[in-house]
PDB file of C-alpha atoms in Angstrom:
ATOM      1  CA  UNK A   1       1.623  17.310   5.162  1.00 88.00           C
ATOM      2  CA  UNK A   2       2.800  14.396   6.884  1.00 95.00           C
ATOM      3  CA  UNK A   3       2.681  14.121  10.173  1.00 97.00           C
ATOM      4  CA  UNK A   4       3.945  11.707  13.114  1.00 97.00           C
ATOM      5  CA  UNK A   5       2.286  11.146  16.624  1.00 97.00           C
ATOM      6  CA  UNK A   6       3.545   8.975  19.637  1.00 97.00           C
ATOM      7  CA  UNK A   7       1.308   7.815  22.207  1.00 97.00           C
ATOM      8  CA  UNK A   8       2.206   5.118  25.046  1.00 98.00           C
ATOM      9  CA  UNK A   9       4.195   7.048  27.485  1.00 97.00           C
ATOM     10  CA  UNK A  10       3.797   7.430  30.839  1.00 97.00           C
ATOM     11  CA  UNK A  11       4.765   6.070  34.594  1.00 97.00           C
ATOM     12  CA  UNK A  12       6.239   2.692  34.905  1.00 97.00           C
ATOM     13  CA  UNK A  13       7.877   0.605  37.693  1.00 97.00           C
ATOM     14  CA  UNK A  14      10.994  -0.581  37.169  1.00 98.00           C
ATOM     15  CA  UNK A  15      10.666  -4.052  35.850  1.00 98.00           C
ATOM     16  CA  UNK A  16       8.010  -3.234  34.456  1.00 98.00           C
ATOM     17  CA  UNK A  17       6.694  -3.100  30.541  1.00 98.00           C
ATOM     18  CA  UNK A  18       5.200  -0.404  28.310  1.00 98.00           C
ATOM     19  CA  UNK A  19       4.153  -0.286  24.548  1.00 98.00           C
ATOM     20  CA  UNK A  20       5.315   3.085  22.660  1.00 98.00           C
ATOM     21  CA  UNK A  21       3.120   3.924  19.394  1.00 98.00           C
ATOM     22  CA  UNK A  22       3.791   6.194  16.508  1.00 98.00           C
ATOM     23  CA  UNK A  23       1.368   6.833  13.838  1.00 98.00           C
ATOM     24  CA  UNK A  24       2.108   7.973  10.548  1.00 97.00           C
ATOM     25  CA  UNK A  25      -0.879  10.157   9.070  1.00 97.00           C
ATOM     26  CA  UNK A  26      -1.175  12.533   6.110  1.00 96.00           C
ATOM     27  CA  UNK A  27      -0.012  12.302   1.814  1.00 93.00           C
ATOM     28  CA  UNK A  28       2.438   9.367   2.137  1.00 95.00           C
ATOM     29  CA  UNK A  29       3.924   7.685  -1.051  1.00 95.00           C
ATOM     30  CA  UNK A  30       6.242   5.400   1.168  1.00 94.00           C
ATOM     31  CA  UNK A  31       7.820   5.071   4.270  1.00 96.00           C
ATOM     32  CA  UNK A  32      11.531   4.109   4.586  1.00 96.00           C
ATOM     33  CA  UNK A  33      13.455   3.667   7.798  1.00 97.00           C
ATOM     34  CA  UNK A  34      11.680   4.442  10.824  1.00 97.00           C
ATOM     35  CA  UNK A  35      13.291   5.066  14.336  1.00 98.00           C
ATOM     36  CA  UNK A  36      12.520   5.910  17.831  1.00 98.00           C
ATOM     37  CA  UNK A  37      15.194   7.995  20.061  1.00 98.00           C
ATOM     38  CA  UNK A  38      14.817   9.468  23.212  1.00 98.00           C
ATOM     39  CA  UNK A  39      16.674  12.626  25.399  1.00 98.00           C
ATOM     40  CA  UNK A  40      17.212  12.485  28.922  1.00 97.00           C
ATOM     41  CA  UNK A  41      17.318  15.853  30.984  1.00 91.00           C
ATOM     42  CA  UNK A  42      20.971  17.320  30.037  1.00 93.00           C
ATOM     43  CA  UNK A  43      22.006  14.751  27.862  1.00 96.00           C
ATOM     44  CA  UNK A  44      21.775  14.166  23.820  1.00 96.00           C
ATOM     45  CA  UNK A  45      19.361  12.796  21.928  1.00 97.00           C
ATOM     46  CA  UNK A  46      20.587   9.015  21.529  1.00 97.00           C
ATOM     47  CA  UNK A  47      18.854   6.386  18.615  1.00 98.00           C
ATOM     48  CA  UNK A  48      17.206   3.808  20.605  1.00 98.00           C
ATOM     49  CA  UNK A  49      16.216   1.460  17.610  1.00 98.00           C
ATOM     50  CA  UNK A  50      15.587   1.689  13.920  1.00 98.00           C
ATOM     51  CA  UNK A  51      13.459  -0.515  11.162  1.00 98.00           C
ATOM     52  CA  UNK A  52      14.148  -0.077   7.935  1.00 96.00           C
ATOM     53  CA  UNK A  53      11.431  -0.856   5.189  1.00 92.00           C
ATOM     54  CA  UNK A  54      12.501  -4.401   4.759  1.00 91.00           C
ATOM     55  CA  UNK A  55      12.234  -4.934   8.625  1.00 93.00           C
ATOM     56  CA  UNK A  56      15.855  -5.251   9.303  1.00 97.00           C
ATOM     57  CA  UNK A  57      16.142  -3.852  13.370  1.00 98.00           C
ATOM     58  CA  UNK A  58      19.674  -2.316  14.998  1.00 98.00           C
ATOM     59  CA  UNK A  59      19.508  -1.476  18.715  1.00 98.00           C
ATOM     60  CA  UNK A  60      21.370   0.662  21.289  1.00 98.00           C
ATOM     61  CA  UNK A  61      23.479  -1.831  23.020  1.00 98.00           C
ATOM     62  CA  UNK A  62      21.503   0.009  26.148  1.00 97.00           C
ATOM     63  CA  UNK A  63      18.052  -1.264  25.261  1.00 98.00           C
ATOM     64  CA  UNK A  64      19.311  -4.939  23.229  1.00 98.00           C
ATOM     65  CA  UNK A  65      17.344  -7.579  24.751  1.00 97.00           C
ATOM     66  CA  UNK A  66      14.690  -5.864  26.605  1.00 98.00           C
ATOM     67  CA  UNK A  67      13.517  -3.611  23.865  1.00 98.00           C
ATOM     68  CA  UNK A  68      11.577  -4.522  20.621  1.00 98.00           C
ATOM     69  CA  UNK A  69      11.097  -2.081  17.725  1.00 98.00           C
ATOM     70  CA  UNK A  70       8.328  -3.019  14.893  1.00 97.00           C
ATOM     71  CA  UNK A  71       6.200  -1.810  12.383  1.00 97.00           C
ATOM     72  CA  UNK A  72       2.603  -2.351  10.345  1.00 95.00           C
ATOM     73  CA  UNK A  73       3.451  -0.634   7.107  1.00 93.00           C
ATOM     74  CA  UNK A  74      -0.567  -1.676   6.554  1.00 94.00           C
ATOM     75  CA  UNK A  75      -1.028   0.919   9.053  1.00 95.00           C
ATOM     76  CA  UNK A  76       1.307   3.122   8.996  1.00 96.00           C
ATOM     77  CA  UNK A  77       2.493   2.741  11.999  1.00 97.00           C
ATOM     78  CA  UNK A  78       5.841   1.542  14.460  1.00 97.00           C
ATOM     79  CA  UNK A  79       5.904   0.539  17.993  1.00 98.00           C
ATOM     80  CA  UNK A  80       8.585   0.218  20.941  1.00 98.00           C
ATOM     81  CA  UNK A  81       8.048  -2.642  23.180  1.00 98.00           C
ATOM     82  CA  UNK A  82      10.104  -1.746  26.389  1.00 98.00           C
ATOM     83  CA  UNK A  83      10.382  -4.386  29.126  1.00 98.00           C
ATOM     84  CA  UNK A  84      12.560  -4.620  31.975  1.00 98.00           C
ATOM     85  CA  UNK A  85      12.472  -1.300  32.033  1.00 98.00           C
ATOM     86  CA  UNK A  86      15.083   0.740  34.451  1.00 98.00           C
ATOM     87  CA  UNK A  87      15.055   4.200  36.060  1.00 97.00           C
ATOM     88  CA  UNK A  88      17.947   5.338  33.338  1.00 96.00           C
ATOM     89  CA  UNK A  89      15.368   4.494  30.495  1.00 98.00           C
ATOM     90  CA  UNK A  90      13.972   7.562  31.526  1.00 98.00           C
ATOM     91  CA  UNK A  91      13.543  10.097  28.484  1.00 98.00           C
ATOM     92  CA  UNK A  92      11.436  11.626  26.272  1.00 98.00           C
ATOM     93  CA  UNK A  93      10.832   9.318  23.767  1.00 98.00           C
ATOM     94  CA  UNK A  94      10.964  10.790  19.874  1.00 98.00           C
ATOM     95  CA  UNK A  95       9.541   8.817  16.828  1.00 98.00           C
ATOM     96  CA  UNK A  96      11.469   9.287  13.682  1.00 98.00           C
ATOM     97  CA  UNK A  97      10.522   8.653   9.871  1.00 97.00           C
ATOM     98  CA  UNK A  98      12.336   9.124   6.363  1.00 97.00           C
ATOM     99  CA  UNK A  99       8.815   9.846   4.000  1.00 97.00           C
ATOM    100  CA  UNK A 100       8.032  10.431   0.636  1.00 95.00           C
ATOM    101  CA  UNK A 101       4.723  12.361   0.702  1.00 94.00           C
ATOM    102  CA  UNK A 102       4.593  11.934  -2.890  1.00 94.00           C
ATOM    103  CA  UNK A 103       6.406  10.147  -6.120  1.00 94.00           C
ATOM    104  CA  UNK A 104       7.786  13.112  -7.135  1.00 95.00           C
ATOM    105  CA  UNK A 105       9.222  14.407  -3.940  1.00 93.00           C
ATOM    106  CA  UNK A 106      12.473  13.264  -1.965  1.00 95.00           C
ATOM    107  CA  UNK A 107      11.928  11.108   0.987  1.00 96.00           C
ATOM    108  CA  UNK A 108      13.076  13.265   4.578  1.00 96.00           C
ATOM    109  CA  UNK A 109      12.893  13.118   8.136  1.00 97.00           C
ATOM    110  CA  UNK A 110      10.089  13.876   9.822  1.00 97.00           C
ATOM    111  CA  UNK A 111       9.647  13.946  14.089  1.00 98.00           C
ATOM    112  CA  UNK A 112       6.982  13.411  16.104  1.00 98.00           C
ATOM    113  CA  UNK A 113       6.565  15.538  18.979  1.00 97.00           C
ATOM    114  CA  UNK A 114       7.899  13.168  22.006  1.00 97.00           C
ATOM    115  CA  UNK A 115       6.236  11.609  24.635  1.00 98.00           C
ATOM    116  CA  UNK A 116       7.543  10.966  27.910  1.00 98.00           C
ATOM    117  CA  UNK A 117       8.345   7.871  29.797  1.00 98.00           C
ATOM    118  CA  UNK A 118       9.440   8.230  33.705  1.00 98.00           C
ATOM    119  CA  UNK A 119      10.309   4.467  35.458  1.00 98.00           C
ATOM    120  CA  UNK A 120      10.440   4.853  39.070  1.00 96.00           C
ATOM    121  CA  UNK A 121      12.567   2.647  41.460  1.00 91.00           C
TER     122      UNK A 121
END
């Protein structure tokens, strides 16, 4: 099975920078699009930003110019560069993949578990 893990999260100041990891592990034929989101307490899970396979990026106009999204398809694996970061980023962060665990299977969505980032004022 395929499985996704984040790692990264934690306290930050505002104004302040962390670096958000998810690692792909498992039987993977190819990774397409990969995403991160995040949900705040009482509010919906929103995309953040996406990569497809080719490396094209999109971004929430609420992260665009502070947040980077990226990916080593050597390694499997996508990261989330967050800087200037501000007390509403707060939210469990979610990593997101479309996978084909094998030629002869259908690519879908898998989630990794979330991991939390609070910025303080």
């Amino acid at each position: 099975q395929v499985q996704l893990v984040e790692s990264g999260g934690g306290l930050a100041q505002a104004g302040g920078s962390r670096r958000l990891s998810c690692a792909a592990s498992g039987s993977i034929f190819r990774i397409n699009a990969m995403g991160w989101y995040r949900q705040a307490p009482g509010k919906q899970r929103e995309l953040v930003a996406q990569i497809t396979g080719a490396g094209s990026t999109n971004y929430a106009d609420s992260v665009k110019g502070r947040f980077i999204i990226s990916r080593d398809n050597a390694k499997n694996t996508m990261y989330l560069q967050l800087n200037s970061l501000k007390p509403e980023d707060t939210a469990v962060y979610y990593c997101n993949g479309n996978i084909a665990s094998s030629r002869y299977l259908a690519s879908r969505d898998y989630w990794g578990q979330g991991t939390q980032v609070t910025v303080s004022s």
